[in-house]
Coordinates of C-alpha atoms in Angstrom, one line a residue:
M1 CA 107.6 79.9 123.3
L2 CA 105.2 77.4 125.0
V3 CA 102.2 79.4 123.7
I4 CA 103.6 79.5 120.1
S5 CA 104.3 75.8 120.2
I6 CA 100.8 75.0 121.3
W7 CA 99.5 77.2 118.5
L8 CA 101.6 75.6 115.9
S9 CA 100.6 72.1 117.1
T10 CA 96.9 73.1 116.8
W11 CA 97.4 74.5 113.3
F12 CA 99.2 71.4 112.0
K13 CA 96.5 69.2 113.4
M14 CA 93.8 71.1 111.7
A15 CA 95.7 71.0 108.4
L16 CA 96.6 67.4 108.6
L17 CA 93.0 66.3 109.6
N18 CA 91.6 68.2 106.6
Q19 CA 93.1 66.5 103.6
D20 CA 90.3 67.8 101.5
F21 CA 91.6 71.3 102.1
I22 CA 95.2 70.3 101.4
D23 CA 94.2 68.5 98.1
S24 CA 92.1 71.5 96.8
I25 CA 94.7 74.2 97.7
T26 CA 97.5 72.2 96.0
Q27 CA 95.6 72.5 92.7
D28 CA 94.8 76.3 93.2
M29 CA 98.4 77.3 94.2
P30 CA 100.4 79.0 91.4
V31 CA 103.3 77.1 90.0
H32 CA 105.8 79.6 91.3
L33 CA 104.8 79.1 94.8
S34 CA 105.2 76.0 97.0
M35 CA 103.2 74.2 99.4
D36 CA 106.2 74.0 101.8
D37 CA 106.3 77.8 102.0
F38 CA 102.6 78.0 102.4
I39 CA 102.6 75.7 105.5
Q40 CA 105.7 77.4 106.9
Y41 CA 104.3 80.9 106.6
S42 CA 100.8 79.8 107.7
S43 CA 102.2 78.3 110.9
R44 CA 103.9 81.7 111.9
P45 CA 102.0 84.0 114.2
L46 CA 100.4 86.9 112.3
R47 CA 102.2 90.2 112.4
T48 CA 100.1 92.8 114.3
S49 CA 99.0 95.7 112.2
I50 CA 97.1 98.8 112.8
R51 CA 95.7 101.7 110.6
V52 CA 96.0 105.3 111.7
N53 CA 92.6 107.1 111.6
T54 CA 93.3 110.2 109.6
L55 CA 90.0 111.5 110.4
K56 CA 91.4 112.4 113.9
I57 CA 95.2 112.5 113.4
S58 CA 97.9 112.4 110.7
S59 CA 100.1 109.4 110.4
A60 CA 103.2 111.6 110.9
N61 CA 101.8 113.0 114.2
F62 CA 100.7 109.6 115.4
I63 CA 104.2 108.1 114.9
A64 CA 105.7 111.2 116.6
L65 CA 103.4 110.5 119.6
M66 CA 103.9 106.8 119.9
Q67 CA 107.6 106.2 119.2
P68 CA 108.5 107.8 122.5
K69 CA 106.4 105.2 124.1
G70 CA 108.4 102.4 122.6
W71 CA 106.1 101.7 119.5
T72 CA 107.9 100.7 116.3
L73 CA 105.8 101.2 113.2
D74 CA 106.9 99.7 109.9
P75 CA 104.9 100.9 106.9
I76 CA 102.7 98.5 105.0
P77 CA 103.3 99.1 101.3
W78 CA 99.8 99.2 100.1
C79 CA 98.3 101.6 102.7
S80 CA 100.0 104.9 103.5
D81 CA 98.4 105.0 106.9
G82 CA 98.8 101.2 107.7
F83 CA 101.7 99.9 109.8
W84 CA 103.1 96.7 111.3
I85 CA 103.6 97.4 114.9
S86 CA 106.2 96.2 117.4
L87 CA 106.1 96.9 121.1
D88 CA 108.8 96.7 123.8
S89 CA 106.3 94.7 126.0
D90 CA 103.0 93.0 125.8
V91 CA 100.3 95.7 125.5
Q92 CA 96.7 95.0 124.9
L93 CA 96.3 97.3 121.9
G94 CA 92.4 97.2 122.2
N95 CA 92.6 98.7 125.8
T96 CA 95.1 101.6 125.1
L97 CA 93.9 105.1 125.4
E98 CA 94.7 105.9 121.8
H99 CA 92.6 102.9 120.5
L100 CA 89.6 103.9 122.7
Q101 CA 89.7 107.4 121.5
G102 CA 89.7 106.2 117.9
L103 CA 93.3 107.3 116.8
F104 CA 93.8 103.9 115.3
Y105 CA 92.1 100.7 114.2
I106 CA 93.5 97.2 114.7
Q107 CA 93.4 95.9 111.2
E108 CA 95.0 93.0 109.4
A109 CA 97.3 94.3 106.7
S110 CA 95.7 92.4 103.9
S111 CA 92.3 93.7 104.7
M112 CA 93.5 97.2 104.0
L113 CA 94.0 96.2 100.3
P114 CA 90.3 96.3 99.1
P115 CA 89.7 100.0 100.0
R116 CA 93.1 100.8 98.5
A117 CA 92.1 99.2 95.2
L118 CA 88.6 100.9 95.4
F119 CA 90.1 104.4 95.6
S120 CA 92.9 103.8 93.0
Q121 CA 92.0 106.2 90.1
L122 CA 88.4 107.0 91.6
N123 CA 87.5 110.4 90.4
G124 CA 85.7 112.8 92.9
A125 CA 86.2 110.4 95.7
E126 CA 85.3 112.8 98.4
N127 CA 81.9 113.6 96.7
A128 CA 81.1 110.0 95.8
T129 CA 78.1 107.7 96.8
I130 CA 79.8 104.5 97.9
L131 CA 78.4 101.2 99.1
D132 CA 80.1 98.7 101.6
M133 CA 77.8 95.6 101.1
A134 CA 79.2 93.5 104.0
A135 CA 80.6 96.1 106.4
A136 CA 81.0 94.6 110.0
P137 CA 83.0 94.9 112.1
G138 CA 83.9 98.3 110.4
S139 CA 87.6 98.0 109.5
K140 CA 87.1 98.6 105.8
T141 CA 84.1 101.0 106.3
T142 CA 86.1 103.3 108.5
Q143 CA 89.1 103.1 106.1
I144 CA 86.7 104.1 103.3
A145 CA 85.2 107.0 105.3
A146 CA 88.9 108.3 106.1
L147 CA 89.7 108.1 102.3
M148 CA 86.5 110.1 101.6
N149 CA 87.4 112.6 104.4
N150 CA 84.0 112.2 105.8
S151 CA 82.4 113.7 102.8
G152 CA 80.0 112.3 100.2
L153 CA 77.8 109.4 101.3
L154 CA 78.9 105.9 102.5
I155 CA 76.2 103.2 102.8
A156 CA 77.4 100.5 105.2
N157 CA 75.4 97.3 105.1
E158 CA 75.5 94.3 107.5
Y159 CA 73.2 91.4 107.4
S160 CA 73.9 90.1 111.0
S161 CA 71.9 92.2 113.5
S162 CA 74.5 91.6 116.4
R163 CA 77.3 92.7 114.0
V164 CA 75.4 95.9 113.2
K165 CA 75.8 97.0 116.8
V166 CA 79.5 96.4 116.6
L167 CA 79.8 98.3 113.2
H168 CA 77.9 101.3 114.7
A169 CA 80.2 101.4 117.7
N170 CA 83.3 101.4 115.6
V171 CA 81.9 104.0 113.2
Q172 CA 81.2 106.3 116.2
R173 CA 84.6 105.6 117.9
M174 CA 86.5 106.5 114.7
G175 CA 84.5 109.8 114.3
V176 CA 82.8 108.8 111.0
S177 CA 79.8 111.1 110.1
N178 CA 79.2 110.4 106.5
T179 CA 77.5 107.0 106.7
A180 CA 74.1 105.4 106.7
L181 CA 73.8 101.9 108.1
T182 CA 71.5 99.3 106.6
H183 CA 70.6 95.8 107.7
F184 CA 69.8 93.5 104.8
D185 CA 70.7 90.6 102.9
A186 CA 72.8 92.5 100.4
R187 CA 71.2 90.7 97.5
V188 CA 68.5 93.5 97.6
F189 CA 70.7 96.3 96.6
G190 CA 70.4 95.6 92.9
E191 CA 66.7 95.9 93.2
Y192 CA 66.2 98.7 95.5
L193 CA 69.2 101.0 94.7
Y194 CA 69.8 100.1 91.0
D195 CA 72.3 102.3 89.1
T196 CA 73.0 104.4 92.3
F197 CA 76.7 104.1 93.5
D198 CA 79.9 105.5 92.0
A199 CA 81.9 102.6 93.7
I200 CA 81.0 99.4 95.7
L201 CA 83.0 97.2 97.9
L202 CA 81.9 93.6 98.2
D203 CA 84.0 91.8 100.8
A204 CA 82.0 88.7 100.4
P205 CA 81.2 85.9 103.0
C206 CA 83.7 83.1 102.2
S207 CA 85.2 79.9 103.5
G208 CA 88.0 81.9 105.1
E209 CA 91.0 79.8 104.4
G210 CA 93.2 82.9 104.4
T211 CA 92.6 83.6 108.1
I212 CA 94.4 80.4 109.3
R213 CA 97.2 82.2 110.7
K214 CA 95.2 83.9 113.4
D215 CA 92.4 81.3 113.5
P216 CA 93.4 77.6 113.0
S217 CA 89.7 76.6 113.4
A218 CA 89.0 78.3 110.1
L219 CA 89.8 74.8 108.5
K220 CA 87.8 72.8 111.0
N221 CA 84.6 72.5 108.9
W222 CA 86.1 73.1 105.4
S223 CA 84.8 70.9 102.7
T224 CA 84.4 71.1 99.0
E225 CA 80.6 71.0 99.4
S226 CA 80.6 73.9 101.9
S227 CA 82.8 76.0 99.6
Q228 CA 80.5 75.3 96.7
S229 CA 77.4 76.4 98.7
I230 CA 79.1 79.7 99.5
V231 CA 79.9 80.3 95.9
A232 CA 76.2 80.4 95.1
T233 CA 75.8 83.2 97.5
Q234 CA 78.9 85.1 96.3
K235 CA 77.5 84.9 92.7
A236 CA 74.2 86.3 93.8
L237 CA 75.9 89.1 95.7
I238 CA 78.2 90.1 92.9
E239 CA 75.3 90.3 90.4
S240 CA 73.4 92.5 92.9
A241 CA 76.4 94.7 93.3
F242 CA 76.8 95.2 89.6
L243 CA 73.2 96.2 89.2
A244 CA 73.5 98.7 92.0
L245 CA 76.7 100.2 90.4
K246 CA 76.5 103.2 87.9
T247 CA 77.8 102.7 84.6
G248 CA 81.4 103.8 84.6
G249 CA 81.6 102.9 88.3
T250 CA 84.0 100.6 90.1
L251 CA 83.2 97.4 91.9
V252 CA 85.9 95.7 94.1
Y253 CA 85.2 92.1 95.0
S254 CA 87.4 90.6 97.8
T255 CA 87.5 87.6 100.0
C256 CA 89.7 86.1 102.6
A257 CA 89.5 82.7 100.8
L258 CA 92.3 81.1 98.8
S259 CA 90.4 78.9 96.3
R260 CA 90.0 79.9 92.7
V261 CA 86.3 78.9 92.7
E262 CA 85.5 81.6 95.3
N263 CA 87.6 84.2 93.7
Q264 CA 88.6 84.1 90.0
G265 CA 85.5 81.8 89.4
V266 CA 83.0 84.4 90.9
C267 CA 84.5 87.2 88.8
Q268 CA 84.5 85.2 85.5
H269 CA 80.8 84.3 86.4
L270 CA 79.9 88.1 86.2
K271 CA 82.0 88.4 83.0
A272 CA 80.1 85.6 81.4
L273 CA 76.8 87.1 82.6
Y274 CA 77.5 90.7 81.2
P275 CA 80.4 90.2 78.7
D276 CA 79.9 93.7 77.1
A277 CA 79.8 95.6 80.5
V278 CA 82.4 93.8 82.7
E279 CA 86.0 95.1 82.4
F280 CA 88.7 93.8 84.7
E281 CA 91.2 96.4 85.7
S282 CA 94.8 95.3 86.6
L283 CA 96.1 95.8 90.1
A284 CA 99.6 94.9 89.0
E285 CA 100.7 98.5 89.7
L286 CA 98.7 99.3 92.8
F287 CA 101.8 99.2 95.0
T288 CA 105.4 98.3 94.8
D289 CA 105.7 94.5 94.3
A290 CA 102.0 94.1 93.7
D291 CA 102.9 92.1 90.6
K292 CA 104.1 89.2 92.7
A293 CA 100.5 88.5 93.6
C294 CA 98.9 89.4 90.4
T295 CA 97.0 86.9 88.2
T296 CA 96.7 86.9 84.6
E297 CA 93.4 88.6 84.8
G298 CA 94.9 91.5 86.9
F299 CA 93.5 90.3 90.2
L300 CA 95.5 90.2 93.4
H301 CA 95.6 86.6 94.8
V302 CA 97.6 87.1 98.0
W303 CA 99.1 84.0 99.5
P304 CA 100.5 84.1 103.1
Q305 CA 104.1 83.6 101.9
I306 CA 104.1 86.5 99.4
Y307 CA 103.8 89.4 101.8
D308 CA 104.0 87.5 105.2
S309 CA 100.3 88.2 105.6
E310 CA 96.9 86.7 105.8
G311 CA 95.6 85.2 102.5
F312 CA 93.4 87.5 100.6
F313 CA 91.8 88.1 97.1
V314 CA 91.0 91.4 95.5
A315 CA 89.5 92.0 92.0
K316 CA 88.7 95.5 90.5
I317 CA 85.9 95.5 88.0
R318 CA 84.7 98.5 85.9
K319 CA 81.1 98.7 84.6
T320 CA 81.4 99.9 81.0
A321 CA 77.8 99.7 79.8
D322 CA 74.3 99.9 80.9
I323 CA 72.5 96.9 82.2
D324 CA 68.8 96.6 82.0
R325 CA 67.0 96.7 85.2
Q326 CA 65.9 93.1 86.2
V327 CA 62.7 94.0 88.2
A328 CA 60.3 96.8 88.4
E329 CA 61.4 99.7 90.6
P330 CA 60.0 99.0 94.2
R331 CA 57.3 101.2 95.7
K332 CA 58.5 104.2 97.7
Q333 CA 58.6 103.7 101.5
K334 CA 56.5 106.1 103.6
N335 CA 56.4 107.2 107.2
F336 CA 60.1 108.6 107.3
P337 CA 60.4 109.7 111.0
F338 CA 62.6 112.8 110.4
T339 CA 61.8 116.2 109.0
Q340 CA 64.4 118.9 108.0
A341 CA 65.0 121.4 110.9
S342 CA 63.6 124.9 110.4
A343 CA 66.0 127.7 109.4
Q344 CA 65.8 129.2 112.9
S345 CA 66.4 125.9 114.6
A346 CA 69.4 125.3 112.5
I347 CA 70.8 128.7 113.2
E348 CA 70.3 128.1 117.0
L349 CA 72.0 124.6 116.8
K350 CA 75.0 125.9 115.0
A351 CA 75.4 128.9 117.4
Y352 CA 75.2 126.5 120.4
F353 CA 78.0 124.4 119.1
Q354 CA 80.1 127.4 118.1
D355 CA 79.6 129.5 121.3
T356 CA 79.9 126.4 123.7
F357 CA 82.7 124.4 122.2
A358 CA 84.1 126.5 119.2
I359 CA 82.8 123.7 116.9
T360 CA 81.7 124.6 113.3
L361 CA 79.2 122.0 112.0
P362 CA 79.9 120.7 108.4
A363 CA 78.2 123.0 105.9
Q364 CA 77.5 120.1 103.4
S365 CA 75.1 118.3 105.8
L366 CA 71.3 118.3 106.6
I367 CA 70.2 119.0 110.1
M368 CA 67.1 116.9 110.7
V369 CA 64.7 116.6 113.6
R370 CA 63.0 113.7 115.2
E371 CA 60.9 114.6 118.3
Q372 CA 63.4 116.4 120.5
E373 CA 66.4 115.1 118.8
F374 CA 68.8 116.9 116.3
W375 CA 70.6 114.7 113.7
L376 CA 73.2 115.5 111.1
F377 CA 72.7 113.6 107.9
P378 CA 75.0 113.3 104.8
Q379 CA 73.6 115.8 102.3
K380 CA 73.6 113.1 99.5
I381 CA 71.1 110.9 101.4
Q382 CA 68.3 113.0 100.2
G383 CA 67.9 111.1 96.9
L384 CA 67.8 107.7 98.6
I385 CA 65.3 108.5 101.3
G386 CA 62.2 106.3 100.6
R387 CA 64.0 104.0 98.4
M388 CA 65.2 101.7 101.2
R389 CA 64.8 101.5 104.9
F390 CA 67.9 102.6 106.8
Q391 CA 68.9 101.4 110.2
R392 CA 70.7 104.7 111.1
I393 CA 71.6 107.8 109.0
G394 CA 74.3 110.1 109.9
M395 CA 74.6 110.7 113.7
K396 CA 72.5 112.2 116.5
I397 CA 74.3 115.4 117.5
A398 CA 72.1 117.1 120.2
D399 CA 68.9 116.9 122.4
A400 CA 66.5 119.7 122.8
L401 CA 66.1 120.1 126.6
K402 CA 63.6 122.4 128.5
H403 CA 66.3 125.0 129.0
G404 CA 68.5 124.7 125.9
L405 CA 70.5 122.0 124.1
K406 CA 72.7 119.1 125.1
A407 CA 75.5 117.9 122.8
Q408 CA 75.9 114.2 122.1
H409 CA 79.1 112.3 122.7
Q410 CA 79.5 111.1 119.1
A411 CA 79.2 114.7 117.8
I412 CA 82.1 115.7 119.9
L413 CA 84.2 112.8 118.8
A414 CA 83.5 113.6 115.1
F415 CA 83.7 117.4 115.1
G416 CA 85.6 118.4 118.2
A417 CA 89.2 118.5 116.7
G418 CA 90.4 122.0 116.7
A419 CA 87.8 123.1 119.2
S420 CA 88.3 124.6 122.6
M421 CA 89.3 121.7 124.9
V422 CA 90.7 120.8 128.4
E423 CA 93.7 118.6 127.8
L424 CA 94.1 115.8 130.2
S425 CA 97.2 113.8 131.3
S426 CA 97.5 110.2 130.6
A427 CA 96.4 109.4 134.2
Q428 CA 93.4 111.7 133.9
A429 CA 92.3 110.4 130.5
T430 CA 92.4 106.8 132.1
E431 CA 90.3 108.0 134.9
Y432 CA 87.8 109.7 132.5
L433 CA 87.4 106.6 130.4
M434 CA 86.7 104.6 133.5
G435 CA 83.7 106.9 134.2
R436 CA 85.3 108.8 137.1
D437 CA 85.0 112.5 137.9
L438 CA 88.4 114.4 137.9
P439 CA 89.4 116.8 140.7
L440 CA 90.8 120.3 139.6
E441 CA 93.1 122.7 141.2
P442 CA 91.4 124.9 143.7
G443 CA 90.3 128.4 142.8
Q444 CA 88.9 127.8 139.4
K445 CA 85.7 129.2 138.2
P446 CA 82.9 126.9 136.8
Q447 CA 82.8 126.8 133.0
G448 CA 79.9 124.5 132.4
E449 CA 80.1 122.1 129.4
V450 CA 83.6 121.4 128.2
I451 CA 85.4 119.0 125.9
V452 CA 88.1 116.9 127.5
S453 CA 90.9 115.7 125.2
Y454 CA 94.1 113.5 125.2
H455 CA 96.8 114.0 122.6
N456 CA 94.7 117.1 121.5
S457 CA 92.0 114.8 120.3
P458 CA 88.6 114.7 121.9
L459 CA 87.7 112.1 124.5
G460 CA 84.2 113.4 125.3
L461 CA 82.2 115.8 127.5
A462 CA 82.4 116.9 131.1
K463 CA 80.9 119.6 133.2
H464 CA 83.4 122.0 134.7
L465 CA 82.0 122.7 138.3
G466 CA 85.2 124.7 139.4
K467 CA 86.4 122.1 141.8
R468 CA 86.0 119.0 139.5
L469 CA 85.2 117.9 136.1
K470 CA 81.9 115.9 136.4
N471 CA 82.2 113.0 133.9
S472 CA 79.6 112.9 131.1
L473 CA 80.8 109.8 129.3
P474 CA 77.9 107.6 128.1
R475 CA 77.6 104.6 130.5
E476 CA 77.9 102.0 127.8
L477 CA 81.4 103.4 127.0
V478 CA 82.8 103.2 130.5
R479 CA 85.7 100.7 130.7
D480 CA 86.9 98.6 133.5
K481 CA 90.4 98.4 132.2
I482 CA 92.5 100.8 130.4
V483 CA 96.2 100.2 129.4
D484 CA 98.5 103.1 129.6
S485 CA 100.4 103.0 126.3
D486 CA 103.4 104.5 128.2
A487 CA 103.7 101.2 130.0
S488 CA 105.3 99.8 126.6
K489 CA 108.4 101.7 127.3
S490 CA 111.3 99.5 128.5

């Protein structure tokens, strides 16, 4: 109770000190909502929510695994794999075995809305070419990849170099293989990848008022002037996104801001710029009770008191007509460091994965080579090579060594489901993720490289030496602290 009281005190101090915010938000709040309710809900601790990673486990199987451990999972109406979670005791979700092996992502419920809107009535989603313009830390990127079932092509862009590393780590942990990562100011996409994408998510940088339930400091530097400066960037980004979108394609624009100027105003700016090509699609029937947050334009303007969540804004925009290219097509980039693997090399690589681990590599992928490295690229990347510089494409799956091949950890996480695996106990899985070797029962014959698993989902590689499993977990993934999720049981 003391912690909650301190948190509430901090929030109210922030709100009271920032009268500009109070005055602004009062004008923007719909008439059927009240400022009293806004303050009341904003002062409550945010409900913890997670999204099950269906690239590795179904929601039904995840619930069956976790309920005996004392986890209560309440469905989030707009995401079939999203749940508000209650535990019997204080458990650090980010340090649980299931989180570390990528079975779920800790994601605020409202942030699950934009991908859900993007895929509503999206034809051919599993073979689509999709852009996530501001992707880090990866919650929406990995949600989109799951909705694509790891097929098609997903370009995930992040402007901040430090956040690109976090994005890449989360993409790998969740077993995503259909992505290409870029590191640009997203205003370049309309120029470099004009008329390319079937769907685009622009979760734009914003003033962040909707996040005050988990971050009271979100209001600390809020001002009308700072909000206006962000709007200029948002308008430039949405224009770039619209140019990069194919005619007939879908653009979802979202923010965690509450002000109309950063939300409805930016969408109306695009409509004014291209009146014959912009069509707003209503989200009033996206899920049960979506109409409670729906604006007259059909946007979702989620206030904290509507669904007991963070504040969020989501707009769905259809491109109904061609738009002239604004600048000449940039010159093709040269010196691409990868070449396609020879037919014989591809056969040998596939045979290695099949014979060693019973893993069948995806058929709709490109096997590429760089020096002594084998990489798996999404097949649809072929048409984009040379048009833009990519930070990372697909994933490295194996190294060519002097006496054979060596599989990479991320390939095992992405493709190891259903393979031949050595199932570990909870205690053994904890030891493995802490980088330790695992003793075996005496009398076993060495088996060489094996996949170790927990909940029948891959954890990584080990070398079976007969007496022990020699740990092959990459050093950067070794953890000092692991929380046994069984500890949540009362």
